[in-house]
């Protein structure tokens, strides 16, 4: 792992597993993420168009590097079926060095 590498955890919700798998595969194929964890049947409650809504979604946890973040957001927003897809980023301040080395290598530019 380069000392300058920084890592991010991105939260994205999808309407179903088929969509989440499609988004994960696209991001992996483009090497924008090292890993996608898909957590189905997340119950979401939220404001939308001045009303409280609820539904069942799939929560995607995407692991990437800071330098691939803008490209990942562009891909998710352009391929997501929601008008306003969730794309929330949390910086990873630490972790297992071996795992972070793997993460950095997995999202390298071709």
PDB file of C-alpha atoms in Angstrom:
ATOM      1  CA  UNK A   1       0.000   0.000   0.000  1.00  0.00           C
ATOM      2  CA  UNK A   2       1.364   3.374  -0.932  1.00  0.00           C
ATOM      3  CA  UNK A   3       1.418   5.772   1.957  1.00  0.00           C
ATOM      4  CA  UNK A   4      -0.523   8.260  -0.159  1.00  0.00           C
ATOM      5  CA  UNK A   5      -3.363   5.757  -0.834  1.00  0.00           C
ATOM      6  CA  UNK A   6      -6.602   6.662   0.844  1.00  0.00           C
ATOM      7  CA  UNK A   7      -9.602   4.417   1.033  1.00  0.00           C
ATOM      8  CA  UNK A   8     -13.342   4.979   1.014  1.00  0.00           C
ATOM      9  CA  UNK A   9     -16.470   3.022   1.900  1.00  0.00           C
ATOM     10  CA  UNK A  10     -19.431   3.987  -0.286  1.00  0.00           C
ATOM     11  CA  UNK A  11     -23.064   3.332   0.618  1.00  0.00           C
ATOM     12  CA  UNK A  12     -25.530   2.920  -2.260  1.00  0.00           C
ATOM     13  CA  UNK A  13     -29.084   1.598  -2.052  1.00  0.00           C
ATOM     14  CA  UNK A  14     -30.725  -0.262  -4.916  1.00  0.00           C
ATOM     15  CA  UNK A  15     -34.335  -1.317  -5.434  1.00  0.00           C
ATOM     16  CA  UNK A  16     -33.551  -5.047  -5.735  1.00  0.00           C
ATOM     17  CA  UNK A  17     -30.784  -7.643  -5.949  1.00  0.00           C
ATOM     18  CA  UNK A  18     -30.802  -7.742  -9.749  1.00  0.00           C
ATOM     19  CA  UNK A  19     -30.041  -4.006  -9.927  1.00  0.00           C
ATOM     20  CA  UNK A  20     -27.461  -4.178  -7.120  1.00  0.00           C
ATOM     21  CA  UNK A  21     -25.677  -7.060  -8.832  1.00  0.00           C
ATOM     22  CA  UNK A  22     -25.658  -5.200 -12.151  1.00  0.00           C
ATOM     23  CA  UNK A  23     -24.190  -2.065 -10.531  1.00  0.00           C
ATOM     24  CA  UNK A  24     -21.614  -4.099  -8.589  1.00  0.00           C
ATOM     25  CA  UNK A  25     -20.539  -5.990 -11.713  1.00  0.00           C
ATOM     26  CA  UNK A  26     -20.184  -2.751 -13.708  1.00  0.00           C
ATOM     27  CA  UNK A  27     -18.064  -1.151 -10.971  1.00  0.00           C
ATOM     28  CA  UNK A  28     -15.905  -4.276 -10.598  1.00  0.00           C
ATOM     29  CA  UNK A  29     -15.421  -4.641 -14.357  1.00  0.00           C
ATOM     30  CA  UNK A  30     -14.290  -0.998 -14.556  1.00  0.00           C
ATOM     31  CA  UNK A  31     -11.962  -1.667 -11.568  1.00  0.00           C
ATOM     32  CA  UNK A  32     -13.576   1.179  -9.650  1.00  0.00           C
ATOM     33  CA  UNK A  33     -14.153  -0.990  -6.587  1.00  0.00           C
ATOM     34  CA  UNK A  34     -12.327  -3.891  -5.000  1.00  0.00           C
ATOM     35  CA  UNK A  35     -15.401  -5.389  -3.372  1.00  0.00           C
ATOM     36  CA  UNK A  36     -19.163  -4.972  -3.135  1.00  0.00           C
ATOM     37  CA  UNK A  37     -21.148  -6.363  -0.223  1.00  0.00           C
ATOM     38  CA  UNK A  38     -24.869  -6.610  -0.980  1.00  0.00           C
ATOM     39  CA  UNK A  39     -27.178  -6.606   2.029  1.00  0.00           C
ATOM     40  CA  UNK A  40     -30.704  -7.471   0.855  1.00  0.00           C
ATOM     41  CA  UNK A  41     -33.981  -6.674   2.564  1.00  0.00           C
ATOM     42  CA  UNK A  42     -32.914  -3.436   4.216  1.00  0.00           C
ATOM     43  CA  UNK A  43     -36.026  -1.601   5.348  1.00  0.00           C
ATOM     44  CA  UNK A  44     -35.757   2.066   4.379  1.00  0.00           C
ATOM     45  CA  UNK A  45     -37.876   4.960   5.688  1.00  0.00           C
ATOM     46  CA  UNK A  46     -37.291   8.345   4.079  1.00  0.00           C
ATOM     47  CA  UNK A  47     -38.684  11.650   2.870  1.00  0.00           C
ATOM     48  CA  UNK A  48     -39.493  11.798  -0.860  1.00  0.00           C
ATOM     49  CA  UNK A  49     -41.511  14.535  -2.603  1.00  0.00           C
ATOM     50  CA  UNK A  50     -42.741  15.935   0.705  1.00  0.00           C
ATOM     51  CA  UNK A  51     -44.031  12.585   1.973  1.00  0.00           C
ATOM     52  CA  UNK A  52     -42.684   9.932   4.262  1.00  0.00           C
ATOM     53  CA  UNK A  53     -42.104   6.776   2.249  1.00  0.00           C
ATOM     54  CA  UNK A  54     -40.824   3.300   3.064  1.00  0.00           C
ATOM     55  CA  UNK A  55     -39.673   0.276   1.149  1.00  0.00           C
ATOM     56  CA  UNK A  56     -37.344  -2.675   1.038  1.00  0.00           C
ATOM     57  CA  UNK A  57     -34.011  -2.120  -0.676  1.00  0.00           C
ATOM     58  CA  UNK A  58     -30.561  -3.649  -1.059  1.00  0.00           C
ATOM     59  CA  UNK A  59     -27.747  -1.802   0.698  1.00  0.00           C
ATOM     60  CA  UNK A  60     -24.479  -1.898  -1.222  1.00  0.00           C
ATOM     61  CA  UNK A  61     -21.179  -1.380   0.598  1.00  0.00           C
ATOM     62  CA  UNK A  62     -18.518  -0.555  -1.980  1.00  0.00           C
ATOM     63  CA  UNK A  63     -14.791  -0.390  -1.155  1.00  0.00           C
ATOM     64  CA  UNK A  64     -12.610   1.857  -3.282  1.00  0.00           C
ATOM     65  CA  UNK A  65      -9.751   4.345  -3.237  1.00  0.00           C
ATOM     66  CA  UNK A  66     -10.122   8.107  -3.113  1.00  0.00           C
ATOM     67  CA  UNK A  67      -8.666   8.544  -6.593  1.00  0.00           C
ATOM     68  CA  UNK A  68     -11.365   6.264  -8.124  1.00  0.00           C
ATOM     69  CA  UNK A  69     -14.256   7.872  -6.235  1.00  0.00           C
ATOM     70  CA  UNK A  70     -15.369  10.425  -8.849  1.00  0.00           C
ATOM     71  CA  UNK A  71     -15.449   7.786 -11.593  1.00  0.00           C
ATOM     72  CA  UNK A  72     -17.395   5.424  -9.334  1.00  0.00           C
ATOM     73  CA  UNK A  73     -19.981   8.103  -8.576  1.00  0.00           C
ATOM     74  CA  UNK A  74     -20.364   8.877 -12.280  1.00  0.00           C
ATOM     75  CA  UNK A  75     -20.921   5.181 -13.072  1.00  0.00           C
ATOM     76  CA  UNK A  76     -23.438   4.646 -10.250  1.00  0.00           C
ATOM     77  CA  UNK A  77     -25.450   7.786 -11.037  1.00  0.00           C
ATOM     78  CA  UNK A  78     -25.531   7.080 -14.789  1.00  0.00           C
ATOM     79  CA  UNK A  79     -26.608   3.413 -14.436  1.00  0.00           C
ATOM     80  CA  UNK A  80     -28.870   3.625 -11.381  1.00  0.00           C
ATOM     81  CA  UNK A  81     -32.650   3.502 -11.895  1.00  0.00           C
ATOM     82  CA  UNK A  82     -33.406   6.043  -9.111  1.00  0.00           C
ATOM     83  CA  UNK A  83     -33.741   9.740  -9.967  1.00  0.00           C
ATOM     84  CA  UNK A  84     -31.611  10.543  -6.925  1.00  0.00           C
ATOM     85  CA  UNK A  85     -29.474   7.523  -6.006  1.00  0.00           C
ATOM     86  CA  UNK A  86     -27.812   7.358  -2.637  1.00  0.00           C
ATOM     87  CA  UNK A  87     -24.041   7.796  -2.839  1.00  0.00           C
ATOM     88  CA  UNK A  88     -22.636   8.373   0.647  1.00  0.00           C
ATOM     89  CA  UNK A  89     -18.890   8.210   1.267  1.00  0.00           C
ATOM     90  CA  UNK A  90     -17.092   7.409   4.509  1.00  0.00           C
ATOM     91  CA  UNK A  91     -13.316   7.634   4.691  1.00  0.00           C
ATOM     92  CA  UNK A  92     -11.549   4.521   5.921  1.00  0.00           C
ATOM     93  CA  UNK A  93      -8.993   5.776   8.442  1.00  0.00           C
ATOM     94  CA  UNK A  94      -7.407   2.428   9.133  1.00  0.00           C
ATOM     95  CA  UNK A  95      -7.604  -1.290   8.686  1.00  0.00           C
ATOM     96  CA  UNK A  96      -5.631  -4.441   8.152  1.00  0.00           C
ATOM     97  CA  UNK A  97      -2.573  -3.487   6.099  1.00  0.00           C
ATOM     98  CA  UNK A  98      -2.734  -6.652   3.986  1.00  0.00           C
ATOM     99  CA  UNK A  99      -6.422  -6.019   3.167  1.00  0.00           C
ATOM    100  CA  UNK A 100      -5.767  -2.375   2.269  1.00  0.00           C
ATOM    101  CA  UNK A 101      -2.864  -3.427   0.030  1.00  0.00           C
ATOM    102  CA  UNK A 102      -5.218  -5.825  -1.739  1.00  0.00           C
ATOM    103  CA  UNK A 103      -7.859  -3.096  -2.058  1.00  0.00           C
ATOM    104  CA  UNK A 104      -5.375  -0.677  -3.616  1.00  0.00           C
ATOM    105  CA  UNK A 105      -4.177  -3.294  -6.101  1.00  0.00           C
ATOM    106  CA  UNK A 106      -7.676  -4.374  -7.065  1.00  0.00           C
ATOM    107  CA  UNK A 107      -8.751  -0.896  -8.177  1.00  0.00           C
ATOM    108  CA  UNK A 108      -5.560  -0.020 -10.023  1.00  0.00           C
ATOM    109  CA  UNK A 109      -5.946   1.609 -13.393  1.00  0.00           C
ATOM    110  CA  UNK A 110      -5.438  -0.744 -16.308  1.00  0.00           C
TER     111      UNK A 110
END
